[in-house]
Amino acid sequence: MGKTAYINDKLYSLQEGETILNFVRRHYGKDFVPTLCDAPNLDPYGACRVCSVDVALVKDGPAKAQASCHTPVMPGSYIYTDSERIQRLRRNIVELVLTDHPLDCLTCEVNNNCELQTVAARVGIRDVRYPAGKNHLHYEKDKSHPYMTSDFSKCINCARCVRACDEVQGELVLSMAGRGFDSHIIKSFNNTFFESDCVSCGACAQACPTSAISDVFESKSVVADKKVRTICTYCGVGCNLEVAVVNGKVKSIQAPYDAEVNQGHTCLKGRFAFSFYNHPDRLRTPQIRRNGKLEPATWDEAYDYIAGRLSDIKARFGPDAIAGISSARCTNEENYLMQKFIRAVIGTNNIDACARVCHSPTALGMQRAFGTGAATNSIVDLKYTDCIMVIGANPTDAHPVTGAKLKQFAMKGKPTIVIDPRRTELARYATHHLQLRPGTNVAMMNMLLYYIITEGLEAKEFIEQRTEGYESFKEQILKLKMEELERITGVDRHLARAAAIDYAKAPNAMSFHGLGVTEHSQGSYTVMLISDLAMITGNIGRRGVGVNPLRGQNNVQGAADMGCQPHQGAGYLNSYDPEINRMYEEFYKVKIPMGKGLKIPEMYDASIEGKLKAMWLMGEDLVQTDPNTNLVVKAMQSLDLLVVQEIFHTETCNYAHVVLPASSFLEKDGTFTNGERRIQKVQAVVEPLEGTKPDGQIMADIMNRMGYPQGDYRADTLLQEISGIVPFFAGVSWENLGDNGKQWPVLADGSDTEILHTESFKRGKGLFHYFDWKETEEIVKNGREYPYIITTNRELEHYNAGTMTRRTGNVKILTEDVLMIHPADAEKHFIEEGDMVCVESPRGKVDIKARITDEVKPGVLSTTFHFPEVLLNIITSSERDSEAMCPEYKVVAVNIRKSKGKYKVKA
Amino acid sequence: MSKNLSELSGRKGLDKNLFEELGRVAAATGTPSLEDLDKIRDEFLMGKSNVYGSVSFYDFLRPENQGKKVYVCNGSACRTAGTQEALTAKLRKHFSTQEIGEMCCLGRCHENSAFHTMGHNYSGRDADNLDTILEKKGTTAEKYQVGNTGTPVLTAPYGPVDTYYSVFREALKKDPLQLLAELKDSGLRGRGGAGFPMAFKLESCRNASDPLKFIVCNADEGDPGAYSDRYIMEERPHALLMGMLLAGYITGARYGVVYIRGEYPESVETINAAIEALQALKLLGENIDGSGFSFDFKVIKAQGAYICGEETALLSSIEGQRPEVRVRPPYPTQQGLFNKPTVVNNVETLANLPYILQYGGNAYAAIGTARSTGTKLISLDGHFNKPGIYEADMGTPLRKVIDDCGGGFRVPVKAMHIGGPLGGLVPVSCIDQLTIDFDSFAREGFLLGHASVVCIPEEYPLIDYLEHLFRFTAHESCGKCFPCRIGSTRGYEMIEKARNSDYKLDRTLLNDLLETLESGSLCALGGGLPLPVKNALKYFEAELNPYFSKP
């Protein structure tokens, strides 16, 4: 039985080094010992002392009161959890707390869900005997912020908020100030929430045991008809959310502590940015363009119109004149249906998804290197790794919950390498920041690979046993001249060498990458070189290692898994292979096309050339988000039929012939697959907004309308269908996904996979690839005339085109796109903070407000495209990744000048 | 305590220290500007709240400190001596009320009337000389007795510094484990109050695997009434520094940090001068004496917070964090300063090391009693005929110290507060039951602590003293644990009310409060306060009874 100790004279087995509290909870449940300052996701703190228990070395021997939360169990000791003395101690402590706490429980927002109230009731306080004295009851409520609220008259100084801000989010906005009885919580320099540096993650509010810190949605109140667990619709982290519903409306959101993905944490998008869902702007009826204007129509009219037009186009120009673009924002089941509709009903492989414009090079690159285009490991591996390398990703803004974990890692001083043209939040804390010139990733990776080889740090055994192509690869790398690559990248080669050594010498090293890797003309090459780095150091196939793309959208993994790309059908099976084609035909029970399909950029060209006549877009705002807006608009205008499924009227809807009002993620069932291949259950929280339908139901309707018998959109039956064709979904069913989902591949017996390539690679041996760095055509052609490089990024508060987040309180926190510009460049052009700057590329020009910062180097600019007011993609180019056709959003040659135009207003 | 903040602070090493930076930018006006704080927090990658929160903790950094020019000691000894009102009246002639602040114990307990101005301490009759002092022409005329009864370990003069350090040079030729064995043999227990065996700490730190370790000297002698550490720092600084070097060698630590309270400016000066002398002797830096052992010192001047004498609060203070008491485990020897293995020892403890390693652990253990080996320094306050610092073998009768060393009481005394504000209140009737050692005091329901002695004269009302103790604790509580944060203030309020109005204390409530503080507090501050209060209730029941409601 190992080591043991007694709880109330009964013998129990002990885990090595565990605290008394943990020990008692394991055997008696989490509420057996009352606590106030303890929280499930925070380190022991030992402040409230309410968790004290008596500990004796012999039965009924002299006992000492010990705070159970931080005291390790002494083997053989006798723990008494509720001795008379302990009961008195708890009561007396809570009585002291109540001498400085308003007794207004009945009108308090957390009435019946207040930990202080529960503990006070439990220990049996009947009287506060102390004479009135100093207190904090006069503290006023802080209502400055669109989401966060505080009322420190309710504060009990447990510091759970301070610790959540530090240990979970790593933001360090909250602290205690003063000392002794005067200790109190402050935000930044004793500011309001709105003035403070708060990032509104809400971790403090969720951690607070009373209503001292809360949110405008009163997420801790018990007022809810039901609580539904679902998955966040924003980024690829896949946070689990617990949504409270009142009267059929979403009231508030919290993050469940038992979620394996987010452990009680989430960001302001997941927690607070839900009010878009019943925003007045939501589309509520189908619209058909008549006489140049979108006019309301019934579903039947819309379906008839679409079916008629599609059948006509198909009859006259063939199925390849029609294309569909699916959405990484929609569920697996909806994506599956979309590609099935295009392939099985329309009869073309012209199906693509927005993964094209973000992580298509990842899928392609990793498939070539390893055989599988998905993250090799899981986020939980951060607990087991010794070094992280983050390339072209700004996770604290774009993947906030994973970003917070990475930041915690970096803050601890563990080896952290950040490769990014900007000094991102993570870069501030990193051991090495390789601040390269945009567009030189390949050169940068080659430098790292060179030094790993020249320092003799290759994992020789791993290379020999598990890879191929190494010798010729090595030969090529060793020919490189570091002085030259140093000049190209702008990164000191000594710094590159130091980073390479840290990565290679770490017992376990993980790499993470984002769109700063993929959205380049050499995006796929960089992905393969990142894979080389993992293989050359043997960092594949076990805990704490691997290549881990940070997936942008909530279901970008799933959209690709479901077959929303021309060359691969559901399950990544080669759609141009006759064998597989036969299998699909058998499964879909219709003729399935073999012809090569169009990728998104090819669709634009085909439309302009008049070859493509109709496009169907599921939740995709091409005009605002795809590069080179003028070209995209031209392509849209050239179509005979543009059908858009949307929840809001977007820029793209302006060119649609039919707009279909879809339901949001809160209104439907299904599954999303996050960046670590975790298939999780999305569960309808509220009924679809009147007049709208889930995207999947729209697909099913139109399939039926066009003669293909497809059952109604239901997550369970569709998952069953999918598991019959997608090999790595074999053991997935709606019922067995449970609360925390399953990571694919899921075997038929239901067992899932946290780590890929443990024994061998999917493709057998891992393949080394070598690539020369090549300057992008964008710079070669335009660099002389447009000497600045603008690179695009994301801000925490908004999500991509902002369609959703701009319709929430987030817009009060971040109100516009700004242009980051280095002080030296600003000075050169007489630009001051807040001036409008005209940014001009060969494609066009936009005016953006300047934010002068040394986060970027001279010569480099950076901005976002969250707001349609700027339409930044007017200036981005049609350059694309040579392999996967992912657009090069990250390197745009531009010129700048202080704007003379209409926006000449100071901030 | 935040692991992140410890780490971020540690990134700058000891050269650029966050806590010192906060003090630096506060120096001009008495509190830092927000602009300065913003620059510092950016450099250290911390939040605004962190530096603001730290600054607001310390008496000499917080905004209320702005414009203070002179500080009057409000420590226990000056209080029971009753000298501070007259002193304040004298100071008022030179300073406005707003310019006069308070400091808690300047360690001038032997002659009282203590105050601090322009970076220096004054006491006794110095106040009569204010004109000269304020013109920077005069220095303090402080004087106290130093003596011993038994073996002079700490009070013996150590002769020329270079010769004295031959103990260290010889030690460098030996295996650290051999030195550790000597230390174990000596039975040396920590002198800061807890009496923890020192060799255990060093061994635990030595066994920690981290390549970077620290020896931290707790020179935050905050107990009102105690000034023996000040004596060592100002009169025997090399005993301390050599003690730290030896501890460094034994554990493999690279740095020694001497954290000296801001109320002891002269100690900071003498220790700094002594470190310079060590540098001149080439006993610091890389590879000392070709031994492969490297060591450097850092002196940190504190900013006014009693709690920093608690070892984990002290570590957080050095890091520039709010000095709130940390939970254990992890112990400092596992994760201490900047999350690195750290030994924290009191001045007097460390100052014993040279003697032990010169004469051997057994020789040291031969002094004193079996469980309390060696000697103990005792601070006697101004109520004695011969106030000063005396060294006594452990086990020496308390009576002997009072009569032979202190020359008896100058005025009629009813009790002595021994071992600091958290020590026991010893009625004169108990003197003959006590000997100077850990066990005797514990057995009789008192505490040897740091062995400072503050007398309570016959005519001094005990209720005033109890109010002082509660106010002191309330003022100095770090505010982390609930019992101490709220309980010390509620206790103070009750006693203040009972003293100044017809409010009567509820005996059950007071007992509940004392039990809550004693068994519920996170550290010895809240946990220790009940001891002298309970002593007072026990031995001076009659005097205190009128303040209680009738049962």
Coordinates of C-alpha atoms in Angstrom, one line a residue, chain A residues 26 137 265 377 430 575 604 615 755 894:
Chain A
R26 CA -8.8 12.5 -2.8
L137 CA -16.8 48.9 3.2
H265 CA -9.0 29.7 -18.4
N377 CA 2.2 16.7 -30.0
A430 CA 12.4 35.1 -24.5
S575 CA -9.0 12.5 -54.7
Y604 CA -10.1 34.1 -58.7
M615 CA -19.1 30.2 -56.3
I755 CA 1.6 12.1 -29.7
V894 CA 5.1 49.6 -49.7

